Amino acid sequence: MRKTLFLGLLAIGLVGISPAQQKKQPTKKEAGVKPEEVRQVLLSGFEQDPKFLWKLEQDESQRICSQYPSREAMPAQAIQKVIELDNKNIVYPQWGIFWGDWKEGKKLVDSPRGGRFASYGFPIKPPTRAGTATPATS
Amino acid sequence: MRKIFLTSAVFGLACAGLLGYQTVKAQDQELSPEEEIRLVQEFNRMMAEGINPGEIWAEMGKEAFKKYNLDKCDFGLGPGKVEGALAQLPRYFPDAKKVMDLETRIGWCLQQYAGMTPEQVKKFATQCWGKSQCMGEYDAIVMYVSMASNGQKVNVNLKNPQVKRMYEIGKQIYYARLGPWDFNCATCHAGQQEVRIRATKLWSADRPGEAGQAVSIFPKYLVRWAQPMTMHYRYAECMRQMRWPTFEPHSDLAVALSAFLYGTANGTEIKVPGIGR
């Protein structure tokens, strides 16, 4: 139960949004390329390991953010919308206990791997020392 | 014997570079972080002006190119013709009925003329991934073919509808936010504000000319790994750091990204091998 203390803007899963609101957003999409084609090309470029394919599912806030060339170019309204969407996904711990095992959290912070994974050249076990991006030593 | 000689040459160069860096560090113990960054950049600049160990791979690649029957391979300018090949890739190939960039084309030719299966090609292409001081024949072939285009300007034919389609798909993937940490390529490589990873300044698609400067020096020799990094390895490493699944080399995704990046880089002079920290 204590491990549910992840308060962040990382949202997984779909949250509904009315299509009328979406139309107002200025889309960067070019004519001639369908989203399905893009999706197909995208999926072709990754190893089909079912353990990691969930990472390629786009949620609504990610879809909104994808429409703007950079975070500088994102209008305040869209930012507000994304904050609202992701606030809904924050799961507060049951029983009102907000203070978890901080040592578990420290392990996550100290880990240099930080959720990165590739099937080439890297050991599954995270290294004990952090601070370098060199694959040979990590 | 030759391989041993080449390896020791690379080690020697790397050690010399490291020693130079250490002495610079030892002299200036009380420097501010900004000063230290400036010194590292100075070191990189000196390396860039001096000898580039990446050229050793081109020598190796010349032999491997013949060994794997790639002189039959058509890069768009005729069988075996490598001069200026990189400058006009990615392009549409009627024989494969696909748009291909340089590395995808090499992979296709290895299947056709060297009798490799797709699995063997993948193993061959990724033999140096995640390693350091690795002398790979694949890296060597890519380096050799790329260096033959030195001095020419990137000229991707975006009027071709197939290439244009890949360009648009690549553009959308560039801006697609994905993964558990909500990354897209533009998280680091967009905007007017300067973004850094440690001391390395990152290029931005919104600042004119920077995409071209970044793309036109690949494959690039990396001082910290003592081996060159090809374009597909660069994509794979970016995607690993973005917490995406493991990238598949020679895939359509790579071609789409190459079409977008080289298409954006049109008009930039190719200077291979580049050198990086």
GROMACS .gro file of C-alpha atoms in nm:
model
  415
    1MET     CA    1   0.000   0.000   0.000
    2ARG     CA    2   0.277   0.240   0.087
    3LYS     CA    3   0.427   0.211  -0.255
    4THR     CA    4   0.133   0.393  -0.408
    5LEU     CA    5   0.294   0.721  -0.307
    6PHE     CA    6   0.384   0.829  -0.655
    7LEU     CA    7   0.276   1.188  -0.698
    8GLY     CA    8   0.380   1.302  -1.039
    9LEU     CA    9   0.259   1.409  -1.378
   10LEU     CA   10   0.326   1.064  -1.523
   11ALA     CA   11  -0.011   0.948  -1.640
   12ILE     CA   12  -0.089   0.601  -1.768
   13GLY     CA   13  -0.426   0.512  -1.911
   14LEU     CA   14  -0.681   0.698  -2.109
   15VAL     CA   15  -0.886   0.985  -1.978
   16GLY     CA   16  -1.179   1.097  -2.184
   17ILE     CA   17  -1.196   1.438  -2.348
   18SER     CA   18  -1.477   1.580  -2.554
   19PRO     CA   19  -1.399   1.599  -2.927
   20ALA     CA   20  -1.522   1.958  -2.947
   21GLN     CA   21  -1.247   2.073  -2.715
   22GLN     CA   22  -0.985   1.890  -2.912
   23LYS     CA   23  -1.078   2.061  -3.235
   24LYS     CA   24  -0.991   2.400  -3.091
   25GLN     CA   25  -0.629   2.299  -3.048
   26PRO     CA   26  -0.412   2.407  -3.342
   27THR     CA   27  -0.294   2.083  -3.497
   28LYS     CA   28   0.050   2.050  -3.648
   29LYS     CA   29  -0.054   1.750  -3.852
   30GLU     CA   30   0.032   1.761  -4.220
   31ALA     CA   31  -0.208   1.652  -4.486
   32GLY     CA   32  -0.155   1.314  -4.642
   33VAL     CA   33  -0.022   1.115  -4.347
   34LYS     CA   34  -0.273   0.927  -4.140
   35PRO     CA   35  -0.220   0.867  -3.767
   36GLU     CA   36  -0.249   0.493  -3.829
   37GLU     CA   37   0.046   0.504  -4.070
   38VAL     CA   38   0.255   0.689  -3.815
   39ARG     CA   39   0.156   0.437  -3.552
   40GLN     CA   40   0.251   0.146  -3.776
   41VAL     CA   41   0.593   0.290  -3.854
   42LEU     CA   42   0.648   0.364  -3.487
   43LEU     CA   43   0.563   0.010  -3.377
   44SER     CA   44   0.790  -0.138  -3.644
   45GLY     CA   45   1.090   0.027  -3.484
   46PHE     CA   46   1.090  -0.152  -3.150
   47GLU     CA   47   1.156  -0.501  -3.025
   48GLN     CA   48   0.820  -0.667  -2.972
   49ASP     CA   49   0.877  -0.755  -2.609
   50PRO     CA   50   0.531  -0.757  -2.447
   51LYS     CA   51   0.692  -0.649  -2.120
   52PHE     CA   52   0.763  -0.302  -2.259
   53LEU     CA   53   0.500  -0.242  -2.527
   54TRP     CA   54   0.275  -0.059  -2.280
   55LYS     CA   55   0.528   0.222  -2.298
   56LEU     CA   56   0.410   0.303  -2.651
   57GLU     CA   57   0.049   0.371  -2.554
   58GLN     CA   58  -0.020   0.741  -2.575
   59ASP     CA   59  -0.257   0.897  -2.324
   60GLU     CA   60  -0.466   1.209  -2.373
   61SER     CA   61  -0.226   1.455  -2.212
   62GLN     CA   62   0.061   1.316  -2.418
   63ARG     CA   63  -0.154   1.355  -2.729
   64ILE     CA   64  -0.217   1.722  -2.650
   65CYS     CA   65   0.152   1.787  -2.583
   66SER     CA   66   0.249   1.616  -2.910
   67GLN     CA   67   0.071   1.888  -3.108
   68TYR     CA   68   0.319   2.162  -3.020
   69PRO     CA   69   0.671   2.194  -3.153
   70SER     CA   70   0.822   2.276  -2.813
   71ARG     CA   71   0.716   2.354  -2.460
   72GLU     CA   72   0.788   2.722  -2.527
   73ALA     CA   73   0.527   2.720  -2.802
   74MET     CA   74   0.257   2.563  -2.587
   75PRO     CA   75  -0.031   2.799  -2.501
   76ALA     CA   76  -0.133   2.842  -2.137
   77GLN     CA   77  -0.476   2.693  -2.205
   78ALA     CA   78  -0.329   2.364  -2.324
   79ILE     CA   79  -0.090   2.352  -2.029
   80GLN     CA   80  -0.387   2.404  -1.796
   81LYS     CA   81  -0.574   2.123  -1.967
   82VAL     CA   82  -0.283   1.881  -1.925
   83ILE     CA   83  -0.244   1.972  -1.558
   84GLU     CA   84  -0.615   1.908  -1.502
   85LEU     CA   85  -0.600   1.573  -1.682
   86ASP     CA   86  -0.300   1.453  -1.492
   87ASN     CA   87  -0.423   1.573  -1.155
   88LYS     CA   88  -0.702   1.320  -1.197
   89ASN     CA   89  -0.448   1.041  -1.229
   90ILE     CA   90  -0.271   1.106  -0.903
   91VAL     CA   91  -0.349   0.816  -0.672
   92TYR     CA   92  -0.338   0.912  -0.306
   93PRO     CA   93  -0.256   0.637  -0.059
   94GLN     CA   94  -0.540   0.461   0.118
   95TRP     CA   95  -0.597   0.501   0.492
   96GLY     CA   96  -0.463   0.854   0.478
   97ILE     CA   97  -0.105   0.752   0.544
   98PHE     CA   98   0.108   0.984   0.331
   99TRP     CA   99   0.445   0.905   0.483
  100GLY     CA  100   0.584   0.589   0.321
  101ASP     CA  101   0.910   0.408   0.365
  102TRP     CA  102   1.153   0.682   0.264
  103LYS     CA  103   1.434   0.430   0.227
  104GLU     CA  104   1.245   0.268  -0.063
  105GLY     CA  105   1.218   0.609  -0.228
  106LYS     CA  106   1.586   0.677  -0.172
  107LYS     CA  107   1.671   0.355  -0.353
  108LEU     CA  108   1.478   0.480  -0.657
  109VAL     CA  109   1.648   0.819  -0.649
  110ASP     CA  110   1.994   0.669  -0.614
  111SER     CA  111   1.947   0.417  -0.892
  112PRO     CA  112   2.138   0.535  -1.200
  113ARG     CA  113   1.932   0.314  -1.425
  114GLY     CA  114   1.622   0.521  -1.360
  115GLY     CA  115   1.381   0.317  -1.569
  116ARG     CA  116   1.609   0.300  -1.872
  117PHE     CA  117   1.635  -0.038  -2.033
  118ALA     CA  118   1.780  -0.177  -2.354
  119SER     CA  119   1.831  -0.538  -2.447
  120TYR     CA  120   2.182  -0.470  -2.581
  121GLY     CA  121   2.500  -0.446  -2.380
  122PHE     CA  122   2.354  -0.362  -2.043
  123PRO     CA  123   2.331  -0.594  -1.744
  124ILE     CA  124   1.985  -0.647  -1.598
  125LYS     CA  125   2.114  -0.582  -1.249
  126PRO     CA  126   2.155  -0.210  -1.183
  127PRO     CA  127   2.511  -0.101  -1.109
  128THR     CA  128   2.610  -0.004  -0.758
  129ARG     CA  129   2.779   0.319  -0.860
  130ALA     CA  130   2.605   0.607  -1.031
  131GLY     CA  131   2.736   0.907  -1.216
  132THR     CA  132   2.842   0.783  -1.554
  133ALA     CA  133   2.661   0.722  -1.878
  134THR     CA  134   2.926   0.485  -2.008
  135PRO     CA  135   2.779   0.143  -2.082
  136ALA     CA  136   3.106  -0.041  -2.028
  137THR     CA  137   3.138   0.066  -1.668
  138SER     CA  138   2.774   0.068  -1.569
  139MET     CA  139   4.821  -0.835  -3.647
  140ARG     CA  140   4.677  -0.536  -3.821
  141LYS     CA  141   4.384  -0.531  -3.582
  142ILE     CA  142   4.616  -0.534  -3.280
  143PHE     CA  143   4.810  -0.243  -3.425
  144LEU     CA  144   4.494  -0.042  -3.489
  145THR     CA  145   4.357  -0.116  -3.142
  146SER     CA  146   4.677  -0.005  -2.975
  147ALA     CA  147   4.674   0.312  -3.185
  148VAL     CA  148   4.323   0.391  -3.062
  149PHE     CA  149   4.419   0.318  -2.702
  150GLY     CA  150   4.724   0.538  -2.734
  151LEU     CA  151   4.519   0.827  -2.865
  152ALA     CA  152   4.254   0.782  -2.598
  153CYS     CA  153   4.517   0.768  -2.324
  154ALA     CA  154   4.690   1.080  -2.459
  155GLY     CA  155   4.357   1.262  -2.459
  156LEU     CA  156   4.277   1.146  -2.108
  157LEU     CA  157   4.620   1.252  -1.982
  158GLY     CA  158   4.579   1.595  -2.135
  159TYR     CA  159   4.245   1.630  -1.969
  160GLN     CA  160   4.380   1.513  -1.632
  161THR     CA  161   4.664   1.765  -1.638
  162VAL     CA  162   4.423   2.042  -1.728
  163LYS     CA  163   4.206   1.938  -1.434
  164ALA     CA  164   4.497   1.910  -1.192
  165GLN     CA  165   4.620   2.260  -1.272
  166ASP     CA  166   4.290   2.425  -1.206
  167GLN     CA  167   4.156   2.295  -0.882
  168GLU     CA  168   3.974   2.613  -0.783
  169LEU     CA  169   3.787   2.679  -1.103
  170SER     CA  170   3.420   2.760  -1.122
  171PRO     CA  171   3.194   2.508  -1.298
  172GLU     CA  172   3.164   2.745  -1.594
  173GLU     CA  173   3.541   2.754  -1.629
  174GLU     CA  174   3.561   2.377  -1.616
  175ILE     CA  175   3.295   2.345  -1.884
  176ARG     CA  176   3.492   2.588  -2.097
  177LEU     CA  177   3.806   2.376  -2.053
  178VAL     CA  178   3.629   2.056  -2.155
  179GLN     CA  179   3.495   2.232  -2.460
  180GLU     CA  180   3.844   2.354  -2.539
  181PHE     CA  181   3.966   1.994  -2.514
  182ASN     CA  182   3.693   1.884  -2.749
  183ARG     CA  183   3.785   2.160  -2.992
  184MET     CA  184   4.149   2.055  -2.989
  185MET     CA  185   4.046   1.698  -3.057
  186ALA     CA  186   3.826   1.818  -3.340
  187GLU     CA  187   4.111   2.004  -3.504
  188GLY     CA  188   4.369   1.734  -3.457
  189ILE     CA  189   4.371   1.373  -3.568
  190ASN     CA  190   4.041   1.191  -3.551
  191PRO     CA  191   4.068   0.822  -3.455
  192GLY     CA  192   3.743   0.757  -3.642
  193GLU     CA  193   3.940   0.752  -3.968
  194ILE     CA  194   4.094   0.420  -3.863
  195TRP     CA  195   3.751   0.262  -3.909
  196ALA     CA  196   3.731   0.390  -4.264
  197GLU     CA  197   4.051   0.201  -4.349
  198MET     CA  198   3.903  -0.114  -4.196
  199GLY     CA  199   3.577  -0.053  -4.376
  200LYS     CA  200   3.742  -0.043  -4.717
  201GLU     CA  201   3.841  -0.408  -4.674
  202ALA     CA  202   3.514  -0.515  -4.515
  203PHE     CA  203   3.323  -0.347  -4.800
  204LYS     CA  204   3.482  -0.590  -5.048
  205LYS     CA  205   3.468  -0.885  -4.807
  206TYR     CA  206   3.088  -0.863  -4.786
  207ASN     CA  207   3.036  -0.814  -5.162
  208LEU     CA  208   2.902  -0.465  -5.111
  209ASP     CA  209   3.060  -0.343  -5.435
  210LYS     CA  210   2.747  -0.486  -5.597
  211CYS     CA  211   2.533  -0.268  -5.372
  212ASP     CA  212   2.358   0.025  -5.536
  213PHE     CA  213   2.332   0.329  -5.309
  214GLY     CA  214   2.133   0.519  -5.568
  215LEU     CA  215   2.424   0.621  -5.790
  216GLY     CA  216   2.509   0.287  -5.946
  217PRO     CA  217   2.650  -0.043  -5.814
  218GLY     CA  218   2.944   0.005  -5.578
  219LYS     CA  219   2.956   0.382  -5.620
  220VAL     CA  220   2.998   0.536  -5.275
  221GLU     CA  221   3.117   0.888  -5.361
  222GLY     CA  222   2.832   1.118  -5.268
  223ALA     CA  223   2.607   0.831  -5.164
  224LEU     CA  224   2.535   0.963  -4.816
  225ALA     CA  225   2.449   1.309  -4.948
  226GLN     CA  226   2.143   1.188  -5.141
  227LEU     CA  227   2.011   0.935  -4.888
  228PRO     CA  228   1.745   0.855  -4.774
  229ARG     CA  229   1.585   0.793  -5.111
  230TYR     CA  230   1.335   0.558  -5.272
  231PHE     CA  231   1.478   0.231  -5.407
  232PRO     CA  232   1.264   0.058  -5.670
  233ASP     CA  233   1.444  -0.277  -5.621
  234ALA     CA  234   1.349  -0.292  -5.253
  235LYS     CA  235   1.025  -0.094  -5.308
  236LYS     CA  236   1.107   0.109  -4.999
  237VAL     CA  237   1.259   0.433  -4.884
  238MET     CA  238   1.593   0.357  -4.723
  239ASP     CA  239   1.864   0.548  -4.547
  240LEU     CA  240   2.231   0.454  -4.559
  241GLU     CA  241   2.236   0.195  -4.282
  242THR     CA  242   1.909   0.032  -4.384
  243ARG     CA  243   2.044   0.004  -4.737
  244ILE     CA  244   2.367  -0.155  -4.614
  245GLY     CA  245   2.158  -0.401  -4.412
  246TRP     CA  246   1.947  -0.481  -4.720
  247CYS     CA  247   2.257  -0.532  -4.934
  248LEU     CA  248   2.413  -0.760  -4.672
  249GLN     CA  249   2.105  -0.978  -4.704
  250GLN     CA  250   2.115  -0.973  -5.083
  251TYR     CA  251   2.487  -1.005  -5.158
  252ALA     CA  252   2.648  -1.145  -4.845
  253GLY     CA  253   2.386  -1.411  -4.784
  254MET     CA  254   2.293  -1.299  -4.435
  255THR     CA  255   1.957  -1.358  -4.271
  256PRO     CA  256   1.779  -1.058  -4.109
  257GLU     CA  257   1.879  -1.192  -3.765
  258GLN     CA  258   2.244  -1.214  -3.868
  259VAL     CA  259   2.229  -0.860  -4.008
  260LYS     CA  260   2.085  -0.731  -3.682
  261LYS     CA  261   2.352  -0.907  -3.480
  262PHE     CA  262   2.618  -0.772  -3.717
  263ALA     CA  263   2.484  -0.416  -3.690
  264THR     CA  264   2.452  -0.417  -3.313
  265GLN     CA  265   2.778  -0.596  -3.232
  266CYS     CA  266   2.930  -0.284  -3.077
  267TRP     CA  267   2.620  -0.148  -2.906
  268GLY     CA  268   2.657  -0.094  -2.535
  269LYS     CA  269   3.033  -0.152  -2.552
  270SER     CA  270   3.344   0.060  -2.565
  271GLN     CA  271   3.671   0.025  -2.758
  272CYS     CA  272   3.492  -0.208  -2.998
  273MET     CA  273   3.627  -0.245  -3.354
  274GLY     CA  274   3.317  -0.347  -3.545
  275GLU     CA  275   3.317  -0.426  -3.915
  276TYR     CA  276   2.969  -0.278  -3.952
  277ASP     CA  277   3.076   0.056  -3.800
  278ALA     CA  278   3.375   0.041  -4.032
  279ILE     CA  279   3.161  -0.010  -4.343
  280VAL     CA  280   2.929   0.277  -4.245
  281MET     CA  281   3.229   0.499  -4.175
  282TYR     CA  282   3.392   0.414  -4.509
  283VAL     CA  283   3.077   0.481  -4.714
  284SER     CA  284   3.000   0.801  -4.522
  285MET     CA  285   3.351   0.942  -4.555
  286ALA     CA  286   3.332   0.905  -4.932
  287SER     CA  287   3.071   1.186  -4.928
  288ASN     CA  288   3.289   1.432  -4.740
  289GLY     CA  289   3.265   1.786  -4.874
  290GLN     CA  290   2.935   1.729  -5.050
  291LYS     CA  291   2.614   1.895  -4.942
  292VAL     CA  292   2.317   1.702  -4.804
  293ASN     CA  293   2.061   1.688  -5.082
  294VAL     CA  294   1.759   1.474  -4.996
  295ASN     CA  295   1.500   1.475  -5.271
  296LEU     CA  296   1.187   1.577  -5.079
  297LYS     CA  297   0.993   1.617  -5.406
  298ASN     CA  298   0.971   1.240  -5.430
  299PRO     CA  299   0.629   1.151  -5.279
  300GLN     CA  300   0.762   0.840  -5.101
  301VAL     CA  301   1.046   1.030  -4.934
  302LYS     CA  302   0.811   1.315  -4.853
  303ARG     CA  303   0.573   1.070  -4.686
  304MET     CA  304   0.853   0.930  -4.471
  305TYR     CA  305   0.959   1.286  -4.390
  306GLU     CA  306   0.612   1.372  -4.263
  307ILE     CA  307   0.589   1.052  -4.059
  308GLY     CA  308   0.931   1.120  -3.911
  309LYS     CA  309   0.825   1.473  -3.824
  310GLN     CA  310   0.521   1.345  -3.636
  311ILE     CA  311   0.724   1.085  -3.449
  312TYR     CA  312   0.977   1.355  -3.359
  313TYR     CA  313   0.701   1.541  -3.175
  314ALA     CA  314   0.512   1.238  -3.039
  315ARG     CA  315   0.522   1.222  -2.661
  316LEU     CA  316   0.547   0.863  -2.544
  317GLY     CA  317   0.660   0.641  -2.264
  318PRO     CA  318   0.638   0.649  -1.886
  319TRP     CA  319   0.835   0.973  -1.863
  320ASP     CA  320   0.647   1.163  -2.138
  321PHE     CA  321   0.950   1.219  -2.359
  322ASN     CA  322   0.964   1.317  -2.721
  323CYS     CA  323   1.265   1.412  -2.930
  324ALA     CA  324   1.163   1.776  -2.894
  325THR     CA  325   1.195   1.759  -2.515
  326CYS     CA  326   1.569   1.805  -2.559
  327HIS     CA  327   1.604   1.910  -2.924
  328ALA     CA  328   1.362   2.202  -2.965
  329GLY     CA  329   1.307   2.557  -2.849
  330GLN     CA  330   1.512   2.874  -2.846
  331GLN     CA  331   1.637   2.818  -2.493
  332GLU     CA  332   1.964   2.628  -2.466
  333VAL     CA  333   1.935   2.275  -2.326
  334ARG     CA  334   2.231   2.084  -2.188
  335ILE     CA  335   2.302   1.733  -2.065
  336ARG     CA  336   2.589   1.794  -1.826
  337ALA     CA  337   2.840   1.998  -2.027
  338THR     CA  338   2.708   1.898  -2.368
  339LYS     CA  339   2.502   2.159  -2.546
  340LEU     CA  340   2.216   1.997  -2.735
  341TRP     CA  341   2.110   2.101  -3.084
  342SER     CA  342   1.761   2.233  -3.141
  343ALA     CA  343   1.528   2.190  -3.435
  344ASP     CA  344   1.399   2.545  -3.382
  345ARG     CA  345   1.736   2.716  -3.410
  346PRO     CA  346   1.822   2.733  -3.782
  347GLY     CA  347   2.116   2.527  -3.905
  348GLU     CA  348   2.172   2.329  -3.587
  349ALA     CA  349   2.000   2.014  -3.708
  350GLY     CA  350   2.227   2.012  -4.010
  351GLN     CA  351   2.541   2.057  -3.801
  352ALA     CA  352   2.435   1.770  -3.577
  353VAL     CA  353   2.340   1.529  -3.854
  354SER     CA  354   2.615   1.595  -4.107
  355ILE     CA  355   2.896   1.465  -3.881
  356PHE     CA  356   2.755   1.114  -3.832
  357PRO     CA  357   2.899   0.853  -3.782
  358LYS     CA  358   3.072   1.036  -3.501
  359TYR     CA  359   3.374   0.927  -3.296
  360LEU     CA  360   3.301   0.938  -2.922
  361VAL     CA  361   3.604   1.005  -2.704
  362ARG     CA  362   3.444   0.855  -2.393
  363TRP     CA  363   3.369   0.522  -2.561
  364ALA     CA  364   3.672   0.515  -2.792
  365GLN     CA  365   3.456   0.398  -3.083
  366PRO     CA  366   3.234   0.559  -3.345
  367MET     CA  367   2.860   0.592  -3.309
  368THR     CA  368   2.645   0.537  -3.617
  369MET     CA  369   2.314   0.712  -3.671
  370HIS     CA  370   2.101   0.412  -3.576
  371TYR     CA  371   2.299   0.359  -3.258
  372ARG     CA  372   2.236   0.727  -3.181
  373TYR     CA  373   1.860   0.675  -3.223
  374ALA     CA  374   1.876   0.365  -3.001
  375GLU     CA  375   2.063   0.545  -2.726
  376CYS     CA  376   1.827   0.845  -2.737
  377MET     CA  377   1.530   0.610  -2.709
  378ARG     CA  378   1.688   0.417  -2.423
  379GLN     CA  379   1.733   0.743  -2.236
  380MET     CA  380   1.374   0.837  -2.318
  381ARG     CA  381   1.262   0.514  -2.143
  382TRP     CA  382   1.114   0.380  -2.464
  383PRO     CA  383   1.141   0.008  -2.556
  384THR     CA  384   1.455  -0.121  -2.726
  385PHE     CA  385   1.506   0.027  -3.070
  386GLU     CA  386   1.528  -0.197  -3.375
  387PRO     CA  387   1.797  -0.095  -3.626
  388HIS     CA  388   1.719  -0.080  -4.001
  389SER     CA  389   1.349  -0.036  -3.925
  390ASP     CA  390   1.100   0.198  -4.091
  391LEU     CA  391   1.111   0.412  -3.779
  392ALA     CA  392   1.480   0.476  -3.832
  393VAL     CA  393   1.420   0.560  -4.199
  394ALA     CA  394   1.141   0.802  -4.107
  395LEU     CA  395   1.361   0.979  -3.853
  396SER     CA  396   1.651   0.989  -4.100
  397ALA     CA  397   1.423   1.131  -4.370
  398PHE     CA  398   1.312   1.406  -4.133
  399LEU     CA  399   1.659   1.485  -3.997
  400TYR     CA  400   1.852   1.469  -4.326
  401GLY     CA  401   1.566   1.645  -4.502
  402THR     CA  402   1.592   1.926  -4.248
  403ALA     CA  403   1.968   1.926  -4.291
  404ASN     CA  404   1.949   1.982  -4.667
  405GLY     CA  405   2.230   2.208  -4.785
  406THR     CA  406   2.473   2.133  -4.501
  407GLU     CA  407   2.821   2.017  -4.591
  408ILE     CA  408   2.902   1.661  -4.478
  409LYS     CA  409   3.207   1.638  -4.248
  410VAL     CA  410   3.259   1.277  -4.142
  411PRO     CA  411   3.378   1.157  -3.895
  412GLY     CA  412   3.264   1.401  -3.634
  413ILE     CA  413   3.407   1.391  -3.286
  414GLY     CA  414   3.227   1.416  -2.957
  415ARG     CA  415   3.285   1.383  -2.588
   0.00000   0.00000   0.00000
